[in-house]
Coordinates of C-alpha atoms in Angstrom, one line a residue:
M697 CA 72.6 54.2 76.1
T698 CA 75.0 56.8 74.7
A699 CA 76.1 59.4 77.2
A700 CA 75.2 62.9 76.3
R701 CA 78.0 64.9 74.8
G702 CA 79.2 68.0 76.6
R703 CA 78.5 71.2 74.7
A704 CA 81.5 72.4 72.8
G705 CA 82.6 76.0 73.2
R706 CA 85.4 78.3 74.2
P707 CA 87.3 77.5 77.3
P708 CA 86.5 79.8 80.2
L709 CA 88.8 82.8 80.6
T710 CA 91.4 82.7 83.3
E711 CA 91.4 85.3 86.1
E712 CA 94.6 86.7 84.6
R713 CA 93.0 87.1 81.2
K714 CA 89.9 88.8 82.8
A715 CA 92.2 91.2 84.6
E716 CA 93.9 92.0 81.3
I717 CA 90.6 92.7 79.6
R718 CA 89.6 95.0 82.4
L719 CA 92.8 96.9 82.0
E720 CA 92.4 97.1 78.2
I721 CA 88.9 98.5 78.7
A722 CA 90.1 101.0 81.3
R723 CA 92.9 102.3 79.0
A724 CA 90.4 102.7 76.1
A725 CA 87.9 104.5 78.3
V726 CA 90.6 106.9 79.5
E727 CA 91.7 107.7 76.0
L728 CA 88.1 108.4 74.9
F729 CA 87.2 110.4 78.0
V730 CA 90.2 112.6 77.6
A731 CA 89.7 113.0 73.8
Q732 CA 86.0 113.7 73.7
G733 CA 84.6 113.9 77.3
V734 CA 82.7 111.5 79.4
A735 CA 79.2 112.5 78.3
A736 CA 80.1 112.0 74.6
T737 CA 81.6 108.5 75.2
T738 CA 79.5 105.4 74.9
G739 CA 79.9 101.8 76.0
E740 CA 79.8 100.8 72.4
Q741 CA 82.8 103.1 71.6
I742 CA 84.8 101.8 74.5
G743 CA 84.1 98.2 73.4
Q744 CA 85.0 99.0 69.8
A745 CA 88.4 100.4 70.9
V746 CA 89.2 97.1 72.6
G747 CA 87.6 94.8 70.1
V748 CA 84.8 93.6 72.3
S749 CA 81.0 94.2 72.4
A750 CA 79.3 96.8 74.6
R751 CA 77.7 93.8 76.4
T752 CA 81.2 92.6 77.4
V753 CA 82.1 96.1 78.7
W754 CA 79.0 96.1 80.9
R755 CA 79.8 92.5 82.1
Y756 CA 82.9 93.8 83.6
F757 CA 81.8 97.3 84.7
P758 CA 78.4 98.6 85.8
T759 CA 78.9 102.1 84.4
K760 CA 81.2 103.8 81.9
E761 CA 82.8 105.9 84.7
S762 CA 83.7 102.7 86.6
C763 CA 85.7 101.4 83.6
V764 CA 88.7 103.4 84.8
R765 CA 88.9 101.9 88.2
P766 CA 91.7 99.3 87.3
L767 CA 94.0 102.2 86.5
F768 CA 93.2 103.9 89.8
S769 CA 93.7 100.8 91.8
T770 CA 97.0 99.7 90.2
G771 CA 99.6 99.3 92.9
I772 CA 97.4 98.8 95.9
D773 CA 98.6 95.3 96.5
A774 CA 102.3 96.3 95.8
I775 CA 102.0 99.1 98.4
A776 CA 100.5 96.7 101.0
A777 CA 103.3 94.3 100.4
A778 CA 105.9 97.1 100.8
L779 CA 104.3 98.0 104.1
R780 CA 104.6 94.5 105.4
Q781 CA 108.3 94.4 104.5
W782 CA 109.0 97.9 105.9
G783 CA 112.0 97.4 108.1
A784 CA 112.3 98.7 111.6
G785 CA 114.3 102.0 111.6
Q786 CA 113.8 102.4 107.8
P787 CA 112.3 105.7 106.7
L788 CA 108.8 105.2 105.4
E789 CA 109.5 106.8 102.1
A790 CA 112.5 104.5 101.5
A791 CA 110.3 101.4 101.9
F792 CA 108.7 102.2 98.5
D793 CA 111.9 103.0 96.6
H794 CA 111.8 99.7 94.8
L795 CA 108.3 100.4 93.6
W796 CA 109.1 103.8 92.2
A797 CA 112.2 102.4 90.4
A798 CA 110.0 99.7 88.8
D799 CA 107.3 102.2 87.8
V800 CA 104.8 100.2 90.0
A801 CA 102.0 102.3 91.5
L802 CA 103.1 105.4 89.6
S803 CA 100.4 107.0 87.5
G804 CA 101.3 107.6 83.9
P805 CA 100.3 110.6 81.8
D806 CA 96.9 109.1 81.0
V807 CA 96.0 108.7 84.6
G808 CA 97.1 112.3 85.3
A809 CA 94.8 113.5 82.5
L810 CA 92.0 111.4 84.0
L811 CA 92.5 112.9 87.4
R812 CA 92.2 116.3 86.0
L813 CA 88.9 115.3 84.5
T814 CA 87.6 114.2 87.9
R815 CA 87.5 117.8 89.1
G816 CA 84.5 118.4 86.7
E817 CA 83.1 114.9 86.5
P818 CA 81.4 113.7 89.7
G819 CA 81.1 110.1 88.4
L820 CA 84.8 109.8 87.9
R821 CA 85.5 111.6 91.2
A822 CA 83.3 109.1 93.0
V823 CA 85.2 106.2 91.4
W824 CA 88.6 107.7 92.5
L825 CA 87.5 108.2 96.1
Q826 CA 85.9 104.7 96.2
T827 CA 89.1 103.2 95.1
H828 CA 91.0 104.8 97.9
D829 CA 88.2 103.9 100.3
A830 CA 88.7 100.2 99.3
A831 CA 92.5 100.5 99.7
E832 CA 92.4 101.7 103.3
P833 CA 91.5 98.4 105.0
V834 CA 94.2 96.7 102.9
F835 CA 96.8 99.1 104.1
A836 CA 95.5 98.8 107.7
S837 CA 95.8 95.0 107.6
A838 CA 99.4 95.3 106.3
L839 CA 100.3 97.8 109.0
A840 CA 98.7 95.7 111.7
E841 CA 100.7 92.7 110.5
R842 CA 103.9 94.7 110.5
A843 CA 103.3 96.0 114.0
G844 CA 102.1 92.7 115.4
L845 CA 98.8 94.2 116.4
P846 CA 95.4 92.5 116.2
D847 CA 93.0 93.4 113.4
D848 CA 90.6 95.1 115.9
D849 CA 93.3 97.6 117.1
V850 CA 92.4 101.1 116.1
R851 CA 95.9 102.3 115.5
P852 CA 96.6 100.6 112.2
A853 CA 93.3 102.0 110.9
I854 CA 94.4 105.5 111.8
W855 CA 97.8 105.0 110.3
A856 CA 96.2 103.6 107.1
A857 CA 93.9 106.6 106.8
M858 CA 96.9 108.9 107.1
L859 CA 98.9 107.0 104.6
N860 CA 96.0 106.8 102.2
A861 CA 95.3 110.5 102.4
A862 CA 99.0 111.3 101.8
L863 CA 99.2 109.1 98.7
R864 CA 95.9 110.5 97.3
A865 CA 96.9 114.1 98.0
A866 CA 100.4 113.6 96.4
V867 CA 99.0 112.0 93.2
E868 CA 96.3 114.8 92.9
H869 CA 98.9 117.5 93.5
H870 CA 101.1 116.1 90.8
A871 CA 98.2 115.8 88.3
Y872 CA 96.5 119.1 89.0
R873 CA 99.5 121.4 88.9
T874 CA 100.0 121.0 85.2
A875 CA 97.4 121.7 82.5
E876 CA 98.8 119.0 80.2
P877 CA 100.6 115.7 80.8
A878 CA 104.4 115.9 80.5
T879 CA 105.7 114.8 77.1
D880 CA 108.8 113.3 78.8
T881 CA 107.4 110.2 80.6
A882 CA 110.6 109.5 82.4
T883 CA 110.7 113.1 83.8
A884 CA 107.0 112.9 84.8
R885 CA 107.5 109.6 86.7
T886 CA 110.6 111.0 88.5
D887 CA 108.6 114.1 89.5
L888 CA 105.7 112.0 90.8
A889 CA 108.1 109.8 92.7
T890 CA 109.6 112.9 94.4
T891 CA 106.2 114.2 95.3
L892 CA 105.2 110.8 96.8
R893 CA 108.4 110.6 98.8
T894 CA 107.7 114.1 100.2
A895 CA 104.2 113.2 101.1
L896 CA 105.3 109.9 102.8
A897 CA 108.0 111.8 104.8
A898 CA 105.3 114.2 106.0
V899 CA 103.3 111.5 107.6
A900 CA 106.2 109.2 108.7
A901 CA 106.3 110.6 112.3
G902 CA 102.6 109.9 112.8
L903 CA 103.0 106.3 111.5
G904 CA 105.8 105.6 114.0

């Protein structure tokens, strides 16, 4: 009896490739949202900009607003790693200098434009706040590990809330204070890094 042949087809996508597709969709969504507004943008348009079907877009994201989340969440893991490696006696803001130098966790002009849109788009605002809500326990775990405290200790949760609020406020301040993104990307990133350092210094005493 001949064994049944396996059905031929495409190999499954790797997790790395799935992440790349999510990021491609996110960037396309941002460009469309900024150019024509959220209401006028469809899943079909986002898919066409990436070269995938609308069905693929919805496979990765439940709503068009949620398509931008990968851009909002960029850098969370890098920030958590920096917190774990934050040396005793080192200023908090200095612990992240290597991230700013590598442009990790720094929002580019597109994200700045997207943040300005969140002020009038409740759906986008919700995604932005949900992203920070999801980041907080990650930061708390990293701070607890650094301090040698158990996960159920309340102090890392409070420190994480302070840090999270400072990062969010700094990025929003940088995005909101200009009507248009800077044409000089290097200058914009340097300016954002300075704003983030100022925000981190402001909460350093509370973090201990």
